PDB file of C-alpha atoms and ligand atoms in Angstrom:
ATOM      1  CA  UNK A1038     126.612-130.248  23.845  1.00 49.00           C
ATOM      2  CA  UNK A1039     123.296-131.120  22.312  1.00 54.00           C
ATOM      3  CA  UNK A1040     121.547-134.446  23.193  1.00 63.00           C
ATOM      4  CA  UNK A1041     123.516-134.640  26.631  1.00 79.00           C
ATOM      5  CA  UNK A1042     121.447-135.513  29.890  1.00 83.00           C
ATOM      6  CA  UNK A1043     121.235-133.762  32.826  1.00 87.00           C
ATOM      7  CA  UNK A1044     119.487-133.120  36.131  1.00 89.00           C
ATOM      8  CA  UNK A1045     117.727-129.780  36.374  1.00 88.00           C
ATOM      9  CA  UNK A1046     116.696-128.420  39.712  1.00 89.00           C
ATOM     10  CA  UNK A1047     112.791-127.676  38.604  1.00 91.00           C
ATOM     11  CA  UNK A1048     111.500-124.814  41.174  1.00 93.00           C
ATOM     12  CA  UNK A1049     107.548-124.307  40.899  1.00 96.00           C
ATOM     13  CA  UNK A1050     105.862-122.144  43.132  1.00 97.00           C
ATOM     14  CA  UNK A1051     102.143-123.488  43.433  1.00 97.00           C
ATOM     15  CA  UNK A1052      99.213-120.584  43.892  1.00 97.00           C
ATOM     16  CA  UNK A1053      96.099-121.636  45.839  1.00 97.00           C
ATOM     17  CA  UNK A1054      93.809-118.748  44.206  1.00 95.00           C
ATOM     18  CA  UNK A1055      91.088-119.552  46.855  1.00 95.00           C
ATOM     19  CA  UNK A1056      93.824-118.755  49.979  1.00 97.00           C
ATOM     20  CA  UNK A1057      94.377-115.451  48.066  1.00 97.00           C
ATOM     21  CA  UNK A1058      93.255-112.202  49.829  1.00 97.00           C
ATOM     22  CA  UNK A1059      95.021-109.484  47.533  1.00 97.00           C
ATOM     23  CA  UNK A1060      96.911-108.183  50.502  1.00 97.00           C
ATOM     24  CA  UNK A1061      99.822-107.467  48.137  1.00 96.00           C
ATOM     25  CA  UNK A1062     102.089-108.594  50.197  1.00 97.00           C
ATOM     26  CA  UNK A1063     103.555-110.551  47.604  1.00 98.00           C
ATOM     27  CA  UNK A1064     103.603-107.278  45.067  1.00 98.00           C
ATOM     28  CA  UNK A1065     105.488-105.024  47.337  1.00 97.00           C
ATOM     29  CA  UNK A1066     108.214-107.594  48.358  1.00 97.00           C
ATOM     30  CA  UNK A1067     109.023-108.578  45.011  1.00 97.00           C
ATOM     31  CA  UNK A1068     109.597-104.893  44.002  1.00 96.00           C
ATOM     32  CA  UNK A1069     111.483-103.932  46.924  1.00 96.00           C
ATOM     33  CA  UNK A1070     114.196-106.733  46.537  1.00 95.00           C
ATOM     34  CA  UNK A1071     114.288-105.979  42.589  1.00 93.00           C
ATOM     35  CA  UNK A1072     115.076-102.029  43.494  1.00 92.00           C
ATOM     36  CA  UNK A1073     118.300-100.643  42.832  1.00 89.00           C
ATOM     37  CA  UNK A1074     119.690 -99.915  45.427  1.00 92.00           C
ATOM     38  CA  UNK A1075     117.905-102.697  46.949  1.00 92.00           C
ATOM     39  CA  UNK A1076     114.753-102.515  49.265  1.00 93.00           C
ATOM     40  CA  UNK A1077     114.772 -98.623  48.726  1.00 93.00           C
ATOM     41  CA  UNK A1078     111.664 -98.160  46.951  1.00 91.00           C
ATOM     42  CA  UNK A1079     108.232-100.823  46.808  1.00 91.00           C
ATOM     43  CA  UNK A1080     106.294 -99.425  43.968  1.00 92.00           C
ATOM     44  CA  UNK A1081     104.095-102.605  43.128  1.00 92.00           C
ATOM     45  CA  UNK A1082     104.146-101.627  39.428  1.00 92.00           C
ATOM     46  CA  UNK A1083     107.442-103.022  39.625  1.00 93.00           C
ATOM     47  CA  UNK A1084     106.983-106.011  40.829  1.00 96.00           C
ATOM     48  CA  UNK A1085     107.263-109.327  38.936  1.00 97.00           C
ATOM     49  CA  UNK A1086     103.987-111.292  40.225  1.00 98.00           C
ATOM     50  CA  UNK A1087     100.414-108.641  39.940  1.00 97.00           C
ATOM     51  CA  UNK A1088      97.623-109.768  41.642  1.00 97.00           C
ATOM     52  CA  UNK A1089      94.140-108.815  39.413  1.00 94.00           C
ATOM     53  CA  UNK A1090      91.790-108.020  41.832  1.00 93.00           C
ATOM     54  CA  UNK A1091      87.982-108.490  42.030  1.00 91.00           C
ATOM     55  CA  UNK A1092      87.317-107.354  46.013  1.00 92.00           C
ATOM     56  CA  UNK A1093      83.526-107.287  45.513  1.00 90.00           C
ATOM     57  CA  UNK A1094      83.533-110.890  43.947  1.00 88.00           C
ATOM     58  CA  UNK A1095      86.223-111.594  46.473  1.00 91.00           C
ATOM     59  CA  UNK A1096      88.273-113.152  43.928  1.00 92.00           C
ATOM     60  CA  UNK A1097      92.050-112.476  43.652  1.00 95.00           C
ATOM     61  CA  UNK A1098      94.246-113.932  40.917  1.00 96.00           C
ATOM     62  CA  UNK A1099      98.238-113.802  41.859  1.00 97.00           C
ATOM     63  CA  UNK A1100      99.912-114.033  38.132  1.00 97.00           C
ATOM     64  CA  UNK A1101     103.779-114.295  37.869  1.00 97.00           C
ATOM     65  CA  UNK A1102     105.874-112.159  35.038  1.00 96.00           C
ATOM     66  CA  UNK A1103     106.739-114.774  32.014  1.00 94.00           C
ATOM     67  CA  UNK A1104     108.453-114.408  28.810  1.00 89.00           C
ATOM     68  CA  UNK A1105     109.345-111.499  27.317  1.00 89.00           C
ATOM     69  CA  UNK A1106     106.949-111.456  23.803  1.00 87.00           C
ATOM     70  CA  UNK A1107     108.033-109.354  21.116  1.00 82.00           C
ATOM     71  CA  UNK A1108     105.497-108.963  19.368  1.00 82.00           C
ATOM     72  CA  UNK A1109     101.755-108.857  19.980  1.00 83.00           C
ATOM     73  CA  UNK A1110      99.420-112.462  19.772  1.00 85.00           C
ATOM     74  CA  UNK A1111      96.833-112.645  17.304  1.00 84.00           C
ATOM     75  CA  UNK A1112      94.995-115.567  19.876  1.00 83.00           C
ATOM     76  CA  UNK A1113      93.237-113.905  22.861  1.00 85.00           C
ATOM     77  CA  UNK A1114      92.110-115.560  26.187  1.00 87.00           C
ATOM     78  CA  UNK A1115      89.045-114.746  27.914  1.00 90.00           C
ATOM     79  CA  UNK A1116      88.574-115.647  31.524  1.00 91.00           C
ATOM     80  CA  UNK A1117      85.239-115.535  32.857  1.00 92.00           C
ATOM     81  CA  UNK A1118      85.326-116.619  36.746  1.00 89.00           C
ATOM     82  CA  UNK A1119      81.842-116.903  39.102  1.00 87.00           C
ATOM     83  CA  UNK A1120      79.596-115.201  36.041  1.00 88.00           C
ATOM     84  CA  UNK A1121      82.342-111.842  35.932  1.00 88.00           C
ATOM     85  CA  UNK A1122      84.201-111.957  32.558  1.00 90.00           C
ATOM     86  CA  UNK A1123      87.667-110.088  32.747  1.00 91.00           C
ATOM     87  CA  UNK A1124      89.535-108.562  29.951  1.00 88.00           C
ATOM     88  CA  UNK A1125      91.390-109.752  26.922  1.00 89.00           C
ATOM     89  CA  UNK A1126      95.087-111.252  28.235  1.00 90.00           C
ATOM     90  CA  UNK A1127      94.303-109.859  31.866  1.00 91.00           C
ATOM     91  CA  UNK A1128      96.012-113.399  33.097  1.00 93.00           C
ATOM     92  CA  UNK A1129      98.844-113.107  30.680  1.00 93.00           C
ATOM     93  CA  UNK A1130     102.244-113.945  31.652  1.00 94.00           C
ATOM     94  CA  UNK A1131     103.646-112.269  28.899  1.00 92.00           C
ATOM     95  CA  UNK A1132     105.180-108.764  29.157  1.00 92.00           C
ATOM     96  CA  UNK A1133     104.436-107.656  25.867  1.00 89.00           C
ATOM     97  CA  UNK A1134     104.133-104.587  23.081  1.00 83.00           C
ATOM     98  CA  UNK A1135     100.809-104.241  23.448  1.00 84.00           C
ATOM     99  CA  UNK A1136     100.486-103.332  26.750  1.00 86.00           C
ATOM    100  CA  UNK A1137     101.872-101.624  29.955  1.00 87.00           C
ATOM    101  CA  UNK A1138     102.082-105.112  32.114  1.00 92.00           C
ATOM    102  CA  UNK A1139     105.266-106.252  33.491  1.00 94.00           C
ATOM    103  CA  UNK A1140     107.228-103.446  32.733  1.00 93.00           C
ATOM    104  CA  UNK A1141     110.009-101.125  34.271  1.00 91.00           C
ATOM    105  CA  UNK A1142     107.748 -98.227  34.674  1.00 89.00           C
ATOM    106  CA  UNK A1143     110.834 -96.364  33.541  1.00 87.00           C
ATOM    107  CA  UNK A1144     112.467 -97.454  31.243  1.00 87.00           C
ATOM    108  CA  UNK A1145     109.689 -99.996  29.723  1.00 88.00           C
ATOM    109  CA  UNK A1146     112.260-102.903  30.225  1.00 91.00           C
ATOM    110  CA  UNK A1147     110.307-106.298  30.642  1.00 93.00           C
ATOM    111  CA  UNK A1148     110.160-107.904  33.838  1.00 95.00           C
ATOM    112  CA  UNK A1149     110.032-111.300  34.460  1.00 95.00           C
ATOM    113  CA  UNK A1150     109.998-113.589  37.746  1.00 96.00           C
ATOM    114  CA  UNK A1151     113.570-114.753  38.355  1.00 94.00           C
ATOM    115  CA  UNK A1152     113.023-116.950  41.076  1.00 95.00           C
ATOM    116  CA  UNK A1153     114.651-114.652  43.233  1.00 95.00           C
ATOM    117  CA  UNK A1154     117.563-116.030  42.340  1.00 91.00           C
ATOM    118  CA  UNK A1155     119.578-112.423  41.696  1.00 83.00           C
ATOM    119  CA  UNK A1156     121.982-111.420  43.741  1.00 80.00           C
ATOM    120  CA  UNK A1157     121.601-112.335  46.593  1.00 87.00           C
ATOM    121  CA  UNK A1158     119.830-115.333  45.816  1.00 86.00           C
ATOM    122  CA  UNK A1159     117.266-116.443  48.246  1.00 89.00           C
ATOM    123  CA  UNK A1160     116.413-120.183  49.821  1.00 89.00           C
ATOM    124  CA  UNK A1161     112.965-119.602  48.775  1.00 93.00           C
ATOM    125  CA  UNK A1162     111.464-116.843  46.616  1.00 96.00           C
ATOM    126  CA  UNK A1163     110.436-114.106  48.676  1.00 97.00           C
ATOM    127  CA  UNK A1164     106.917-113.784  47.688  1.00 98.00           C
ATOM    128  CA  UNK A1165     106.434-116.988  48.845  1.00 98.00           C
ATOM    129  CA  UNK A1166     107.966-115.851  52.638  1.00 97.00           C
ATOM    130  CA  UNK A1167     105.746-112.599  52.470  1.00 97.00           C
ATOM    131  CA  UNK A1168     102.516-114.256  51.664  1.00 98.00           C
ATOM    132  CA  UNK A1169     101.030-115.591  55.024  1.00 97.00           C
ATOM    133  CA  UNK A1170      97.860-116.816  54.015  1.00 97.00           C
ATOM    134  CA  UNK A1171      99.940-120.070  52.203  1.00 97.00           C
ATOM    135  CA  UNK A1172      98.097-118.881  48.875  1.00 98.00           C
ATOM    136  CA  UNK A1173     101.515-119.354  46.949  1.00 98.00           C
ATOM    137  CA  UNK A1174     103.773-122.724  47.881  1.00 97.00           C
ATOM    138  CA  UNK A1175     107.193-123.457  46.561  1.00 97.00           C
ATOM    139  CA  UNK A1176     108.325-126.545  45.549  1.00 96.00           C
ATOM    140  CA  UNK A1177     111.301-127.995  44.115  1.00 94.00           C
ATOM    141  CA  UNK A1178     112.014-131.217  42.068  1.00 94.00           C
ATOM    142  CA  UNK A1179     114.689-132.956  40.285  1.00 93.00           C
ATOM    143  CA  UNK A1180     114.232-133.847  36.844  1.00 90.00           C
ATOM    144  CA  UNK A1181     116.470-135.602  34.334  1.00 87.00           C
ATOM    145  CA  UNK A1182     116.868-132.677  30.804  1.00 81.00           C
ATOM    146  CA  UNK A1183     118.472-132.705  27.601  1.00 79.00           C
ATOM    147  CA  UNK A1184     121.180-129.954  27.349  1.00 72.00           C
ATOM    148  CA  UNK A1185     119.915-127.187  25.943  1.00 63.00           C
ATOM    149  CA  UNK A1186     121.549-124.371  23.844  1.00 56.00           C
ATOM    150  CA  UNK A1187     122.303-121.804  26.149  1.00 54.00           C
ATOM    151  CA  UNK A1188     119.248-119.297  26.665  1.00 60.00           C
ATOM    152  CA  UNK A1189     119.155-115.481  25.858  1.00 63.00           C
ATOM    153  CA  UNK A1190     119.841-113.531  28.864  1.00 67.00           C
ATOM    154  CA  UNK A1191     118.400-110.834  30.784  1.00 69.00           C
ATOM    155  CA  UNK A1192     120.977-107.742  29.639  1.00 75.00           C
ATOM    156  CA  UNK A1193     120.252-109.731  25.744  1.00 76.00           C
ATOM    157  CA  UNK A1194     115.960-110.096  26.382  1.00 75.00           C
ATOM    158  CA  UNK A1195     116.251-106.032  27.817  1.00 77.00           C
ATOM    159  CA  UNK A1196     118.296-105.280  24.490  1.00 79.00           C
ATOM    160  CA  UNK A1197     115.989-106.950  21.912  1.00 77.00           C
ATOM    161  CA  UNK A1198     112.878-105.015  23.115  1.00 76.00           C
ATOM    162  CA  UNK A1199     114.760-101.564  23.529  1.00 79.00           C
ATOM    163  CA  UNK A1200     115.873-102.057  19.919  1.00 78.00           C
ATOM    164  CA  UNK A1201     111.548-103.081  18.968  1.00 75.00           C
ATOM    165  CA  UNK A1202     110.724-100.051  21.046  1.00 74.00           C
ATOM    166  CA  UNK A1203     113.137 -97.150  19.598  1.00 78.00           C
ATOM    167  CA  UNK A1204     114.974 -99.142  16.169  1.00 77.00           C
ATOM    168  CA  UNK A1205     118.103-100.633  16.486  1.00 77.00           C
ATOM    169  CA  UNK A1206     119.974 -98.172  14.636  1.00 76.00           C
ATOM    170  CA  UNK A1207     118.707 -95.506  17.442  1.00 78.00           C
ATOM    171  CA  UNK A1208     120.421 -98.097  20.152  1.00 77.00           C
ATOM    172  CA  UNK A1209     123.326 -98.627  18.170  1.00 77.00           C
ATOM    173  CA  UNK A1210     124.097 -94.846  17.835  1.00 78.00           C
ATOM    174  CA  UNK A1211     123.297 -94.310  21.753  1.00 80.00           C
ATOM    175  CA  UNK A1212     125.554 -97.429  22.603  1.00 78.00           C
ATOM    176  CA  UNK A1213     128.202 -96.132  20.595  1.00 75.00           C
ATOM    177  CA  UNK A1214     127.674 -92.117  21.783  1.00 80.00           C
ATOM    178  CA  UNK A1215     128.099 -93.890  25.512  1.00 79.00           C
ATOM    179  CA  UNK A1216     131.424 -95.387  24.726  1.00 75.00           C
ATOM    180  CA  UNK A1217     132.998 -92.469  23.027  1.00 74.00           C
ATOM    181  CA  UNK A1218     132.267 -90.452  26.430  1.00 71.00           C
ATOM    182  CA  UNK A1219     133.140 -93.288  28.806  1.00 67.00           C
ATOM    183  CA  UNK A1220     136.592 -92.906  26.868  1.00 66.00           C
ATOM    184  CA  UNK A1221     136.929 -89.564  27.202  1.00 65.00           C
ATOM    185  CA  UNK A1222     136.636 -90.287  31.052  1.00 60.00           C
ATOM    186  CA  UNK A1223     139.254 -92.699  31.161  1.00 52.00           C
TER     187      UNK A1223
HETATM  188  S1  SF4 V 419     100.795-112.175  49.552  1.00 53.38           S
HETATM  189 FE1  SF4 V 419      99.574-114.043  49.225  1.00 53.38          FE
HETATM  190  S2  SF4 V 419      97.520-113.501  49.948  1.00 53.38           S
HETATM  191 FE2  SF4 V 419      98.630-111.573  49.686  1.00 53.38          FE
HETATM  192  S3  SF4 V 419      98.114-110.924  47.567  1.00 53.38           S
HETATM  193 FE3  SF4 V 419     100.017-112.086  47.447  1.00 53.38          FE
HETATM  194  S4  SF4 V 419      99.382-114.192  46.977  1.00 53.38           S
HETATM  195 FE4  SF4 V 419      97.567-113.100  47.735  1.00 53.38          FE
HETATM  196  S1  SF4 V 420     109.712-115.369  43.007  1.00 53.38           S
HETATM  197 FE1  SF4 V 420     110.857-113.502  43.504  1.00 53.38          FE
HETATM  198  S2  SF4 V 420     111.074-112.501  41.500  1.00 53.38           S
HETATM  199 FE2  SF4 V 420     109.412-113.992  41.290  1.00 53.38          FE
HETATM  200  S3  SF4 V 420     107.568-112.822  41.746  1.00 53.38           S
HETATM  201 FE3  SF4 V 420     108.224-113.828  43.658  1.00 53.38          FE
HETATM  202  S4  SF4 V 420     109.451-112.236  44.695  1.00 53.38           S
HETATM  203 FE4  SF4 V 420     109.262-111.642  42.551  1.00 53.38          FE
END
């Protein structure tokens, strides 16, 4: 119910950009655990944190996969770090239409950090365990919430941007052309 209190486990995983070396450590974990089957493949572009790279600058930027954004921002950040200015939404969280971050390089599903915490979840997120330079430290706290509605999940966030990407009508008729021959199976 709305209004309710409640204690939330808060995990935050701290980056220390400056302890950063872009070994992609980090990148190739994260993929490997999110393969199916698991650990068979580590294609980075997979991977739910990107590091943007700068080696000559020797600056290295670990960024985590956020939200899920259906459509495109009209606001645009610009980062410009030690004189070098990178491009529009290159630190975005988001993975969204306008662009080829944080997505299943297949299917164009968005990805977004879950904490590790599919099956099977892990004490600590993985990246975190891979990265031995300490650039990225987990921490947890406790913190008292309001109960919220329940959130949209992943199968429901994959849906909604399949149905922006091809038309819901197109998913619809797929959906239904899949059940038809799953009954014919049975
Ligand atoms: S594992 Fe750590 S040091 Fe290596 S790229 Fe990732 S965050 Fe940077
Ligand atoms: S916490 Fe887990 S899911 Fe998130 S980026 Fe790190 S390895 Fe990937």
């Amino acid at each position: 119910m709305k209004g309710e209190k409640k204690n939330k486990t808060i995990k935050t995983i701290r980056i220390d950009v400056d302890k950063c070396v872009g070994c992609m450590a980090c990148e190739v974990i994260c993929s490997a655990f999110h393969a199916t089957p698991k650990y068979s493949s580590n294609n980075p572009a997979r991977s739910r944190i990107r590091v943007i790279r700068d080696p000559i600058a020797d600056i290295y930027v670990p960024v985590y996969a956020g939200e899920y954004a259906v459509a495109e921002c009209a606001g645009r950040d610009k980062y410009t770090i030690d004189g070098k200015e990178y491009d529009e939404c290159a630190f975005c969280r988001a993975s969204c239409s306008s662009r080829d971050v944080f997505k299943e390089p297949d299917s164009g599903l968005p990805l977004k950090c879950d904490m590790c915490e599919s099956d099977p979840p892990q004490e600590k997120p993985l990246c975190v365990q891979w990265c031995l330079n300490e650039a990225l430290i987990y921490e947890e706290r406790e913190e008292e919430i309001e109960e919220e509605e329940e959130k949209q999940d992943e199968l429901e966030i994959g849906l909604e941007s399949l149905a922006n990407k091809y038309g819901l009508l197109k998913i619809m008729n797929i959906v239904a052309r899949m059940s038809l021959s799953k009954k014919g199976q049975v």
